[in-house]
Amino acid sequence: MLLSKIRNFVTESVIPSYCYGCKKESTYLCEDCFEIINSFSKSICPHCKQALAFGKLPNTCRRELYLDRIFSCADYKDVRIKNLIKDLKYNYSFALAKPLAEFGYWWLQKNEYADEIKNNIGLIIPIPLHKTKLKKRGFNHAEHLAKHLGVLLDIPVANNLLTKNRRTIPQIETETKEQRQENLKNAFSTIGTPGVPIVSTNVLLIDDVLTTGSTLRECAKVLRKNGVKEVWALTIAQD
Ligand SMILES: [Zn+2]
Ligand SMILES: [Zn+2]
């Protein structure tokens, strides 16, 4: 934890930032490069692969994923986005969460999704990490993305409502949908009291990358069980 704090302090204050896109000395992703990132105007449903108008999932997919809307900004294959996310997570640079969140907000505004979110969502919740992973990494990257997005969208963020109870194997190492769901089964819980809705507002889940949607699904399922009416999701990239 301390090491990652020192590292981030050094990164932010001493080493100049170079744009992952154009290499210009500025921020880690400059606004000019937002335009050239391979981004989607409509996100793709991870269940039926349809392009989603205003992120709205068809009824069958809503029932399957427990999510009402999904917004995924960019193609994970875009090397600039991929490297930013990888360095955020594996090189312990939480300073990279800010430009990624700024890019996400820019994308939401560009596609006229930002107001939709502001008008419908009262709380942002990042996907939690298990405590052993949190200890190893020193921070939760999704929390940092959520913090910056919360400021930009002017929506409060709750980091402690959802918890990850046990370690799971990376979803990428699972082969079938059944394995993925089994791997994540009961992996998340809320601090709520049974039968009492934890919040009286719709919730926006935040994560870095959307792949199969299994993690978002498990979190949404728990929130739904605890009285949340609508669960939306925002990820910076989709793979
Ligand atoms: Zn640039
Ligand atoms: Zn679908």
Coordinates of N, CA and C and ligand atoms in Angstrom, one line a residue:
M1 N 0.8 -1.2 0.0 CA 0.0 0.0 0.0 C 0.9 1.3 0.0
L2 N 1.9 1.3 0.9 CA 2.7 2.4 1.1 C 3.5 2.6 -0.2
L3 N 4.0 1.5 -0.7 CA 4.9 1.6 -1.9 C 4.1 2.1 -3.1
S4 N 2.8 1.7 -3.2 CA 2.1 2.2 -4.4 C 1.8 3.7 -4.2
K5 N 1.6 4.1 -2.9 CA 1.4 5.6 -2.7 C 2.6 6.4 -3.0
I6 N 3.8 5.9 -2.6 CA 5.0 6.6 -3.0 C 5.2 6.7 -4.5
R7 N 5.0 5.5 -5.1 CA 5.1 5.4 -6.5 C 4.2 6.4 -7.3
N8 N 3.0 6.5 -6.8 CA 2.0 7.4 -7.5 C 2.4 8.9 -7.2
F9 N 2.9 9.1 -6.0 CA 3.3 10.5 -5.7 C 4.4 10.9 -6.6
V10 N 5.4 10.0 -6.8 CA 6.5 10.3 -7.6 C 6.1 10.5 -9.1
T11 N 5.2 9.6 -9.5 CA 4.7 9.7 -10.9 C 4.0 11.0 -11.1
E12 N 3.1 11.4 -10.2 CA 2.3 12.6 -10.4 C 3.1 13.9 -10.3
S13 N 4.2 13.8 -9.4 CA 4.8 15.1 -9.2 C 6.2 15.3 -9.9
V14 N 6.8 14.2 -10.2 CA 8.2 14.4 -10.7 C 8.3 14.1 -12.2
I15 N 7.7 12.9 -12.6 CA 7.9 12.5 -14.0 C 6.8 13.2 -14.8
P16 N 7.3 13.8 -15.9 CA 6.3 14.5 -16.8 C 5.3 13.5 -17.4
S17 N 4.1 13.9 -17.7 CA 3.1 13.0 -18.3 C 3.2 13.1 -19.8
Y18 N 3.2 11.9 -20.4 CA 3.2 11.9 -21.9 C 1.9 11.2 -22.3
C19 N 1.2 11.8 -23.3 CA 0.0 11.3 -23.8 C 0.2 9.9 -24.4
Y20 N -0.6 8.9 -24.0 CA -0.5 7.6 -24.6 C -0.9 7.5 -26.1
G21 N -1.5 8.6 -26.5 CA -1.9 8.7 -28.0 C -0.8 9.3 -28.8
C22 N -0.5 10.6 -28.6 CA 0.4 11.4 -29.4 C 1.7 11.6 -28.9
K23 N 2.0 11.1 -27.6 CA 3.3 11.3 -27.0 C 3.6 12.7 -26.6
K24 N 2.7 13.6 -26.8 CA 2.9 15.0 -26.4 C 3.0 15.1 -24.9
E25 N 3.8 16.0 -24.4 CA 3.9 16.2 -23.0 C 2.7 17.0 -22.5
S26 N 1.8 16.3 -21.8 CA 0.6 17.0 -21.3 C 0.0 16.1 -20.2
T27 N -1.1 15.5 -20.5 CA -1.7 14.6 -19.6 C -1.4 13.2 -20.2
Y28 N -1.9 12.1 -19.5 CA -1.7 10.8 -20.0 C -2.6 10.4 -21.3
L29 N -3.6 11.2 -21.4 CA -4.4 11.1 -22.7 C -5.0 12.5 -22.9
C30 N -4.5 13.1 -24.0 CA -4.9 14.5 -24.2 C -6.3 14.5 -25.0
E31 N -6.9 15.7 -24.9 CA -8.3 15.8 -25.5 C -8.3 15.6 -27.0
D32 N -7.2 16.0 -27.6 CA -7.1 15.7 -29.1 C -7.2 14.3 -29.4
C33 N -6.6 13.5 -28.5 CA -6.6 12.0 -28.8 C -7.9 11.3 -28.4
F34 N -8.7 12.0 -27.6 CA -10.1 11.4 -27.4 C -10.8 11.0 -28.7
E35 N -10.6 11.9 -29.6 CA -11.3 11.8 -30.9 C -10.8 10.6 -31.7
I36 N -9.5 10.3 -31.6 CA -8.9 9.2 -32.4 C -9.0 7.8 -31.8
I37 N -9.4 7.8 -30.5 CA -9.6 6.5 -29.8 C -10.8 5.7 -30.6
N38 N -10.6 4.5 -30.8 CA -11.6 3.7 -31.4 C -12.8 3.5 -30.4
S39 N -13.7 4.4 -30.5 CA -14.9 4.3 -29.5 C -16.2 3.9 -30.3
F40 N -17.1 3.3 -29.5 CA -18.3 2.9 -30.1 C -19.3 4.1 -29.8
S41 N -20.3 4.3 -30.8 CA -21.3 5.2 -30.4 C -22.4 4.5 -29.7
K42 N -22.6 3.2 -30.0 CA -23.5 2.4 -29.2 C -22.7 1.2 -28.6
S43 N -23.0 0.9 -27.3 CA -22.4 -0.2 -26.7 C -23.0 -1.5 -27.2
I44 N -22.2 -2.6 -27.1 CA -22.7 -3.9 -27.6 C -23.2 -4.7 -26.4
C45 N -24.4 -5.3 -26.5 CA -24.8 -6.1 -25.4 C -24.0 -7.4 -25.3
P46 N -23.4 -7.7 -24.1 CA -22.5 -8.9 -24.0 C -23.3 -10.2 -24.1
H47 N -24.6 -10.1 -24.0 CA -25.4 -11.3 -24.1 C -25.8 -11.6 -25.5
C48 N -26.5 -10.7 -26.2 CA -27.0 -11.0 -27.5 C -26.2 -10.3 -28.7
K49 N -25.2 -9.5 -28.3 CA -24.3 -8.8 -29.2 C -25.0 -7.7 -30.1
Q50 N -26.2 -7.3 -29.7 CA -26.9 -6.2 -30.4 C -26.3 -4.9 -30.0
A51 N -26.3 -3.9 -30.9 CA -25.9 -2.5 -30.5 C -27.1 -1.9 -29.8
L52 N -26.8 -1.3 -28.6 CA -27.8 -0.9 -27.7 C -28.1 0.6 -27.8
A53 N -29.3 1.0 -28.2 CA -29.7 2.4 -28.3 C -29.8 2.9 -26.9
F54 N -29.1 4.0 -26.6 CA -29.1 4.6 -25.2 C -28.7 3.6 -24.2
G55 N -28.0 2.5 -24.6 CA -27.5 1.5 -23.6 C -28.6 0.6 -23.1
K56 N -29.8 0.7 -23.6 CA -30.9 -0.1 -23.1 C -30.9 -1.5 -23.5
L57 N -30.9 -2.4 -22.6 CA -30.9 -3.8 -22.9 C -32.3 -4.3 -23.2
P58 N -32.4 -5.2 -24.2 CA -33.7 -5.9 -24.4 C -34.1 -6.6 -23.2
N59 N -35.4 -6.9 -23.1 CA -36.0 -7.5 -21.8 C -35.3 -8.8 -21.5
T60 N -35.1 -9.7 -22.5 CA -34.5 -11.0 -22.2 C -33.1 -10.8 -21.6
C61 N -32.3 -9.9 -22.1 CA -31.0 -9.6 -21.6 C -31.0 -9.0 -20.3
R62 N -32.0 -8.1 -20.0 CA -32.1 -7.5 -18.7 C -32.3 -8.6 -17.6
R63 N -33.2 -9.5 -18.0 CA -33.4 -10.6 -17.0 C -32.2 -11.5 -16.8
E64 N -31.5 -11.7 -17.9 CA -30.3 -12.6 -17.8 C -29.2 -11.9 -17.1
L65 N -29.0 -10.6 -17.3 CA -27.8 -9.9 -16.7 C -28.1 -9.0 -15.5
Y66 N -29.4 -8.9 -15.2 CA -29.9 -8.1 -14.0 C -29.5 -6.6 -14.2
L67 N -29.1 -6.2 -15.5 CA -28.7 -4.8 -15.8 C -29.8 -4.2 -16.7
D68 N -30.0 -2.9 -16.5 CA -31.0 -2.2 -17.3 C -30.3 -1.5 -18.5
R69 N -29.1 -1.0 -18.2 CA -28.4 -0.3 -19.3 C -26.9 -0.5 -19.2
I70 N -26.2 -0.6 -20.3 CA -24.8 -0.7 -20.3 C -24.2 0.3 -21.2
F71 N -23.2 1.0 -20.7 CA -22.4 1.9 -21.5 C -20.9 1.5 -21.5
S72 N -20.4 1.2 -22.7 CA -19.0 0.9 -22.8 C -18.4 1.8 -23.8
C73 N -17.4 2.6 -23.4 CA -16.9 3.7 -24.3 C -16.1 3.2 -25.5
A74 N -15.0 2.5 -25.2 CA -14.0 2.3 -26.3 C -13.8 0.8 -26.5
D75 N -13.2 0.5 -27.7 CA -12.8 -0.8 -28.0 C -11.5 -1.1 -27.2
Y76 N -11.5 -2.2 -26.5 CA -10.3 -2.6 -25.7 C -9.1 -2.9 -26.6
K77 N -9.4 -3.2 -27.9 CA -8.3 -3.5 -28.8 C -7.5 -2.2 -29.2
D78 N -8.1 -1.1 -28.9 CA -7.4 0.2 -29.1 C -6.2 0.2 -28.2
V79 N -5.0 0.2 -28.8 CA -3.8 0.0 -28.0 C -3.6 1.1 -26.9
R80 N -4.0 2.3 -27.2 CA -3.9 3.4 -26.2 C -4.7 3.1 -25.0
I81 N -5.9 2.7 -25.2 CA -6.8 2.4 -24.1 C -6.3 1.2 -23.3
K82 N -6.0 0.2 -24.1 CA -5.5 -1.0 -23.5 C -4.3 -0.8 -22.6
N83 N -3.3 0.0 -23.1 CA -2.1 0.3 -22.3 C -2.4 1.1 -21.1
L84 N -3.3 2.1 -21.2 CA -3.6 2.9 -20.1 C -4.3 2.0 -19.0
I85 N -5.2 1.1 -19.4 CA -5.9 0.3 -18.4 C -4.9 -0.7 -17.8
K86 N -4.0 -1.3 -18.6 CA -3.0 -2.2 -18.1 C -2.1 -1.6 -17.1
D87 N -1.6 -0.4 -17.5 CA -0.7 0.3 -16.6 C -1.4 0.8 -15.3
L88 N -2.7 1.1 -15.4 CA -3.4 1.5 -14.2 C -3.5 0.3 -13.3
K89 N -3.8 -0.9 -13.8 CA -4.0 -2.0 -13.0 C -2.7 -2.7 -12.6
Y90 N -1.8 -2.9 -13.5 CA -0.6 -3.7 -13.2 C 0.7 -3.0 -13.0
N91 N 0.7 -1.7 -13.3 CA 1.9 -0.9 -13.0 C 1.6 0.0 -11.8
Y92 N 0.5 -0.2 -11.2 CA 0.1 0.5 -10.0 C 0.1 2.0 -10.1
S93 N -0.3 2.5 -11.2 CA -0.4 3.9 -11.4 C -1.8 4.4 -11.4
F94 N -2.3 4.8 -10.2 CA -3.7 5.2 -10.1 C -3.9 6.6 -10.7
A95 N -2.8 7.3 -11.0 CA -2.9 8.6 -11.7 C -3.6 8.4 -13.1
L96 N -3.5 7.2 -13.6 CA -4.1 7.0 -14.9 C -5.6 6.9 -14.9
A97 N -6.2 6.8 -13.8 CA -7.6 6.7 -13.7 C -8.3 8.0 -14.1
K98 N -7.6 9.1 -13.8 CA -8.2 10.4 -14.1 C -8.4 10.6 -15.7
P99 N -7.3 10.5 -16.5 CA -7.6 10.7 -17.9 C -8.5 9.6 -18.5
L100 N -8.6 8.4 -18.0 CA -9.5 7.4 -18.4 C -10.9 7.8 -18.1
A101 N -11.1 8.4 -16.9 CA -12.5 8.8 -16.5 C -12.9 10.1 -17.3
E102 N -11.9 10.9 -17.6 CA -12.2 12.1 -18.4 C -12.6 11.7 -19.8
F103 N -11.9 10.7 -20.3 CA -12.3 10.2 -21.7 C -13.7 9.6 -21.6
G104 N -14.0 8.8 -20.6 CA -15.3 8.2 -20.4 C -16.4 9.3 -20.4
Y105 N -16.1 10.4 -19.6 CA -17.1 11.4 -19.5 C -17.3 12.2 -20.8
W106 N -16.2 12.4 -21.5 CA -16.2 13.0 -22.8 C -17.1 12.2 -23.8
W107 N -16.9 10.9 -23.7 CA -17.7 10.0 -24.6 C -19.2 10.0 -24.2
L108 N -19.5 10.0 -22.9 CA -20.9 10.1 -22.5 C -21.5 11.4 -23.0
Q109 N -20.8 12.5 -22.9 CA -21.4 13.7 -23.4 C -21.5 13.7 -24.9
K110 N -20.5 13.3 -25.6 CA -20.6 13.2 -27.1 C -21.8 12.5 -27.6
N111 N -22.1 11.4 -26.9 CA -23.2 10.5 -27.4 C -24.5 10.8 -26.6
E112 N -24.5 11.9 -25.9 CA -25.7 12.4 -25.2 C -26.2 11.4 -24.2
Y113 N -25.3 10.7 -23.5 CA -25.6 9.8 -22.5 C -25.4 10.4 -21.1
A114 N -24.6 11.4 -21.0 CA -24.3 12.0 -19.7 C -25.6 12.5 -18.9
D115 N -26.4 13.2 -19.6 CA -27.6 13.8 -19.0 C -28.6 12.6 -18.6
E116 N -28.6 11.6 -19.5 CA -29.5 10.5 -19.2 C -29.0 9.8 -17.9
I117 N -27.7 9.7 -17.7 CA -27.2 9.2 -16.4 C -27.5 10.1 -15.2
K118 N -27.2 11.4 -15.4 CA -27.4 12.4 -14.3 C -28.9 12.4 -13.9
N119 N -29.8 12.2 -14.9 CA -31.2 12.3 -14.6 C -31.8 11.1 -13.9
N120 N -31.1 10.0 -14.0 CA -31.7 8.7 -13.6 C -30.9 8.0 -12.4
I121 N -29.7 8.4 -12.3 CA -28.8 7.7 -11.3 C -28.5 8.6 -10.1
G122 N -28.6 8.0 -8.9 CA -28.3 8.7 -7.7 C -27.1 8.2 -7.0
L123 N -26.5 7.1 -7.4 CA -25.3 6.6 -6.7 C -24.5 5.8 -7.7
I124 N -23.2 6.0 -7.5 CA -22.2 5.3 -8.3 C -21.5 4.2 -7.4
I125 N -21.4 3.0 -7.9 CA -20.7 2.0 -7.1 C -19.6 1.3 -7.9
P126 N -18.3 1.4 -7.5 CA -17.3 0.7 -8.3 C -17.3 -0.8 -8.0
I127 N -16.9 -1.7 -8.9 CA -16.8 -3.1 -8.7 C -15.7 -3.3 -7.6
P128 N -16.1 -4.0 -6.5 CA -15.0 -4.2 -5.5 C -14.0 -5.2 -5.8
L129 N -12.9 -5.1 -5.1 CA -11.8 -6.1 -5.2 C -11.8 -6.9 -3.9
H130 N -11.4 -8.2 -4.0 CA -11.2 -8.9 -2.8 C -10.0 -8.3 -2.0
K131 N -10.1 -8.5 -0.6 CA -9.1 -7.8 0.2 C -7.6 -8.2 -0.1
T132 N -7.4 -9.5 -0.5 CA -6.0 -9.9 -0.7 C -5.5 -9.2 -2.0
K133 N -6.4 -9.1 -3.0 CA -6.0 -8.4 -4.2 C -5.8 -6.9 -3.9
L134 N -6.6 -6.4 -3.1 CA -6.5 -5.0 -2.8 C -5.2 -4.7 -2.1
K135 N -4.8 -5.6 -1.2 CA -3.6 -5.5 -0.4 C -2.4 -5.5 -1.4
K136 N -2.5 -6.4 -2.4 CA -1.4 -6.6 -3.3 C -1.2 -5.4 -4.2
R137 N -2.4 -4.9 -4.7 CA -2.3 -3.8 -5.7 C -2.2 -2.4 -4.9
G138 N -2.7 -2.4 -3.7 CA -2.6 -1.1 -3.0 C -3.8 -0.2 -3.2
F139 N -4.6 -0.5 -4.2 CA -5.8 0.3 -4.5 C -6.7 -0.4 -5.4
N140 N -8.0 0.0 -5.4 CA -8.9 -0.6 -6.4 C -9.1 0.4 -7.6
H141 N -8.6 -0.1 -8.7 CA -8.7 0.8 -9.9 C -10.1 1.3 -10.2
A142 N -11.1 0.4 -10.0 CA -12.5 0.8 -10.3 C -12.9 1.9 -9.4
E143 N -12.4 1.9 -8.1 CA -12.7 3.0 -7.2 C -12.2 4.3 -7.7
H144 N -11.0 4.3 -8.2 CA -10.4 5.5 -8.7 C -11.1 6.0 -10.0
L145 N -11.5 5.1 -10.8 CA -12.3 5.5 -12.0 C -13.6 6.1 -11.5
A146 N -14.3 5.5 -10.5 CA -15.6 5.9 -10.0 C -15.4 7.3 -9.3
K147 N -14.3 7.5 -8.6 CA -14.1 8.8 -7.9 C -14.1 9.9 -8.9
H148 N -13.4 9.8 -10.0 CA -13.3 10.9 -11.0 C -14.6 11.0 -11.8
L149 N -15.2 9.9 -12.1 CA -16.5 10.0 -12.8 C -17.6 10.6 -12.0
G150 N -17.5 10.3 -10.7 CA -18.5 10.9 -9.7 C -18.4 12.4 -9.7
V151 N -17.2 12.9 -9.7 CA -17.0 14.3 -9.7 C -17.5 14.9 -11.1
L152 N -17.1 14.3 -12.2 CA -17.5 14.8 -13.5 C -19.1 14.7 -13.7
L153 N -19.7 13.7 -13.2 CA -21.1 13.5 -13.4 C -21.9 14.2 -12.2
D154 N -21.2 14.6 -11.2 CA -21.8 15.1 -10.0 C -22.8 14.1 -9.3
I155 N -22.3 12.9 -9.2 CA -23.1 11.9 -8.5 C -22.2 11.3 -7.4
P156 N -22.8 11.1 -6.2 CA -22.0 10.5 -5.1 C -21.6 9.1 -5.4
V157 N -20.4 8.7 -4.8 CA -19.9 7.4 -5.0 C -19.9 6.6 -3.6
A158 N -20.3 5.4 -3.6 CA -20.2 4.6 -2.4 C -19.3 3.4 -2.6
N159 N -18.2 3.4 -1.9 CA -17.2 2.4 -2.1 C -17.4 1.2 -1.2
N160 N -18.2 1.3 -0.1 CA -18.3 0.2 0.8 C -19.6 -0.5 0.9
L161 N -20.5 -0.2 -0.1 CA -21.8 -0.9 -0.1 C -21.7 -2.3 -0.6
L162 N -20.8 -2.5 -1.6 CA -20.6 -3.8 -2.1 C -19.3 -4.4 -1.7
T163 N -19.2 -5.6 -1.3 CA -17.9 -6.2 -1.0 C -17.7 -7.5 -1.8
K164 N -16.5 -7.9 -2.0 CA -16.2 -9.1 -2.6 C -15.7 -10.1 -1.5
N165 N -16.4 -11.1 -1.3 CA -16.2 -12.0 -0.2 C -15.1 -13.0 -0.3
R166 N -14.9 -13.4 -1.5 CA -13.8 -14.5 -1.7 C -13.1 -14.2 -3.0
R167 N -11.9 -14.9 -3.1 CA -11.1 -14.8 -4.3 C -11.8 -15.6 -5.4
T168 N -11.6 -15.2 -6.6 CA -12.1 -15.9 -7.7 C -11.0 -16.1 -8.7
I169 N -11.1 -17.0 -9.6 CA -10.0 -17.1 -10.6 C -10.4 -16.1 -11.7
P170 N -9.4 -15.5 -12.4 CA -9.7 -14.5 -13.5 C -10.7 -15.1 -14.5
Q171 N -11.7 -14.3 -14.8 CA -12.8 -14.8 -15.7 C -12.3 -15.3 -17.0
I172 N -11.1 -14.7 -17.4 CA -10.5 -15.1 -18.7 C -10.1 -16.5 -18.7
E173 N -9.8 -17.1 -17.5 CA -9.4 -18.5 -17.4 C -10.5 -19.4 -17.3
T174 N -11.8 -18.9 -17.4 CA -12.9 -19.8 -17.4 C -13.3 -20.0 -18.9
E175 N -13.9 -21.2 -19.1 CA -14.2 -21.5 -20.5 C -15.6 -21.3 -20.9
T176 N -16.5 -21.8 -20.1 CA -17.9 -21.8 -20.4 C -18.7 -20.7 -19.6
K177 N -19.9 -20.4 -20.0 CA -20.7 -19.5 -19.3 C -21.0 -20.1 -17.9
E178 N -21.2 -21.4 -17.8 CA -21.5 -22.0 -16.6 C -20.4 -21.9 -15.6
Q179 N -19.1 -22.1 -16.1 CA -17.9 -22.0 -15.3 C -17.8 -20.5 -14.8
R180 N -18.1 -19.6 -15.6 CA -18.0 -18.2 -15.3 C -18.9 -17.8 -14.1
Q181 N -20.2 -18.3 -14.3 CA -21.2 -18.0 -13.3 C -20.9 -18.7 -12.0
E182 N -20.4 -20.0 -12.1 CA -20.1 -20.8 -10.9 C -18.9 -20.1 -10.1
N183 N -17.9 -19.6 -10.9 CA -16.7 -19.0 -10.3 C -17.1 -17.7 -9.5
L184 N -18.2 -17.0 -10.0 CA -18.6 -15.8 -9.3 C -19.7 -15.9 -8.3
K185 N -20.3 -17.1 -8.3 CA -21.5 -17.4 -7.5 C -21.3 -17.0 -6.0
N186 N -22.1 -16.1 -5.5 CA -22.1 -15.6 -4.1 C -20.7 -14.9 -3.8
A187 N -20.0 -14.5 -4.8 CA -18.7 -13.8 -4.5 C -18.9 -12.4 -4.0
F188 N -20.1 -11.8 -4.2 CA -20.3 -10.4 -3.8 C -21.4 -10.4 -2.8
S189 N -21.4 -9.4 -1.9 CA -22.5 -9.1 -1.0 C -22.6 -7.7 -0.7
T190 N -23.7 -7.3 -0.1 CA -23.8 -5.9 0.4 C -23.8 -5.8 1.9
I191 N -23.7 -4.6 2.4 CA -23.7 -4.5 3.8 C -25.2 -4.3 4.4
G192 N -26.1 -4.4 3.4 CA -27.5 -4.2 3.8 C -28.1 -5.2 4.8
T193 N -29.3 -4.8 5.3 CA -30.0 -5.7 6.2 C -31.1 -6.4 5.3
P194 N -31.2 -7.7 5.4 CA -32.2 -8.4 4.6 C -33.6 -7.8 4.7
G195 N -34.2 -7.6 3.5 CA -35.5 -7.1 3.5 C -35.6 -5.6 3.5
V196 N -34.5 -4.9 3.8 CA -34.5 -3.4 3.8 C -33.7 -3.0 2.6
P197 N -34.3 -2.2 1.7 CA -33.6 -1.7 0.5 C -32.4 -0.9 0.9
I198 N -31.2 -1.2 0.4 CA -30.0 -0.5 0.8 C -30.0 0.9 0.3
V199 N -30.5 1.2 -0.8 CA -30.5 2.6 -1.3 C -31.9 2.8 -2.0
S200 N -32.3 4.0 -2.1 CA -33.6 4.3 -2.7 C -33.4 4.9 -4.1
T201 N -32.3 4.6 -4.7 CA -32.1 5.2 -6.0 C -31.5 4.2 -7.0
N202 N -31.5 4.5 -8.3 CA -30.9 3.7 -9.2 C -29.4 3.8 -9.1
V203 N -28.7 2.7 -9.5 CA -27.2 2.7 -9.3 C -26.5 2.5 -10.6
L204 N -25.3 3.1 -10.7 CA -24.4 2.9 -11.8 C -23.2 2.2 -11.3
L205 N -23.0 1.0 -11.9 CA -21.7 0.3 -11.5 C -20.6 0.7 -12.5
I206 N -19.4 0.8 -11.9 CA -18.2 1.2 -12.7 C -17.2 0.1 -12.7
D207 N -16.7 -0.2 -13.9 CA -15.6 -1.1 -14.0 C -14.7 -0.7 -15.2
D208 N -13.5 -1.3 -15.3 CA -12.6 -0.8 -16.4 C -13.0 -1.5 -17.7
V209 N -13.1 -2.8 -17.8 CA -13.4 -3.5 -19.0 C -14.6 -4.4 -18.9
L210 N -15.4 -4.4 -19.9 CA -16.6 -5.3 -20.0 C -16.2 -6.4 -21.0
T211 N -16.3 -7.6 -20.5 CA -16.0 -8.8 -21.4 C -17.3 -9.6 -21.6
T212 N -17.5 -10.5 -20.7 CA -18.8 -11.3 -20.8 C -19.9 -10.7 -20.0
G213 N -19.6 -9.8 -19.1 CA -20.6 -9.2 -18.3 C -20.9 -10.0 -17.0
S214 N -20.2 -11.1 -16.8 CA -20.5 -11.9 -15.6 C -20.2 -11.2 -14.3
T215 N -19.2 -10.4 -14.2 CA -18.9 -9.7 -12.9 C -20.0 -8.7 -12.6
L216 N -20.3 -7.9 -13.7 CA -21.4 -6.9 -13.5 C -22.7 -7.6 -13.1
R217 N -22.9 -8.7 -13.8 CA -24.1 -9.4 -13.5 C -24.3 -9.8 -12.1
E218 N -23.2 -10.4 -11.5 CA -23.2 -10.8 -10.1 C -23.5 -9.7 -9.2
C219 N -22.8 -8.6 -9.5 CA -23.0 -7.4 -8.6 C -24.4 -6.8 -8.7
A220 N -24.9 -6.8 -10.0 CA -26.2 -6.3 -10.2 C -27.3 -7.1 -9.5
K221 N -27.0 -8.4 -9.6 CA -27.9 -9.4 -8.9 C -28.1 -9.1 -7.4
V222 N -26.9 -8.9 -6.8 CA -26.9 -8.7 -5.4 C -27.6 -7.3 -5.1
L223 N -27.4 -6.3 -5.9 CA -28.0 -5.0 -5.6 C -29.5 -5.1 -5.8
R224 N -29.9 -5.9 -6.8 CA -31.4 -6.1 -7.1 C -32.0 -6.8 -5.9
K225 N -31.4 -7.8 -5.4 CA -31.9 -8.5 -4.3 C -32.1 -7.6 -3.1
N226 N -31.2 -6.6 -3.0 CA -31.3 -5.6 -1.9 C -32.1 -4.4 -2.2
G227 N -33.0 -4.5 -3.1 CA -34.0 -3.5 -3.3 C -33.6 -2.4 -4.3
V228 N -32.5 -2.5 -5.0 CA -32.2 -1.5 -6.0 C -33.1 -1.7 -7.2
K229 N -33.7 -0.6 -7.7 CA -34.7 -0.8 -8.8 C -34.0 -1.0 -10.1
E230 N -33.1 -0.1 -10.5 CA -32.4 -0.2 -11.8 C -30.9 -0.2 -11.6
V231 N -30.2 -1.1 -12.2 CA -28.8 -1.1 -12.2 C -28.3 -0.9 -13.6
W232 N -27.5 0.2 -13.7 CA -26.8 0.5 -15.0 C -25.3 0.2 -14.8
A233 N -24.6 0.1 -15.9 CA -23.2 -0.1 -15.8 C -22.4 0.7 -16.8
L234 N -21.3 1.2 -16.4 CA -20.4 2.0 -17.3 C -19.0 1.4 -17.2
T235 N -18.5 1.0 -18.3 CA -17.1 0.6 -18.4 C -16.3 1.4 -19.4
I236 N -15.0 1.6 -19.2 CA -14.2 2.4 -20.1 C -14.1 1.7 -21.4
A237 N -13.9 0.4 -21.3 CA -13.6 -0.4 -22.6 C -14.5 -1.6 -22.7
Q238 N -14.6 -2.1 -23.9 CA -15.3 -3.4 -24.1 C -14.4 -4.3 -24.9
D239 N -14.3 -5.5 -24.5 CA -13.4 -6.5 -25.2 C -14.2 -7.5 -26.0
Ligands
ZN1 ZN -2.6 13.0 -27.4
ZN2 ZN -28.7 -8.4 -25.3

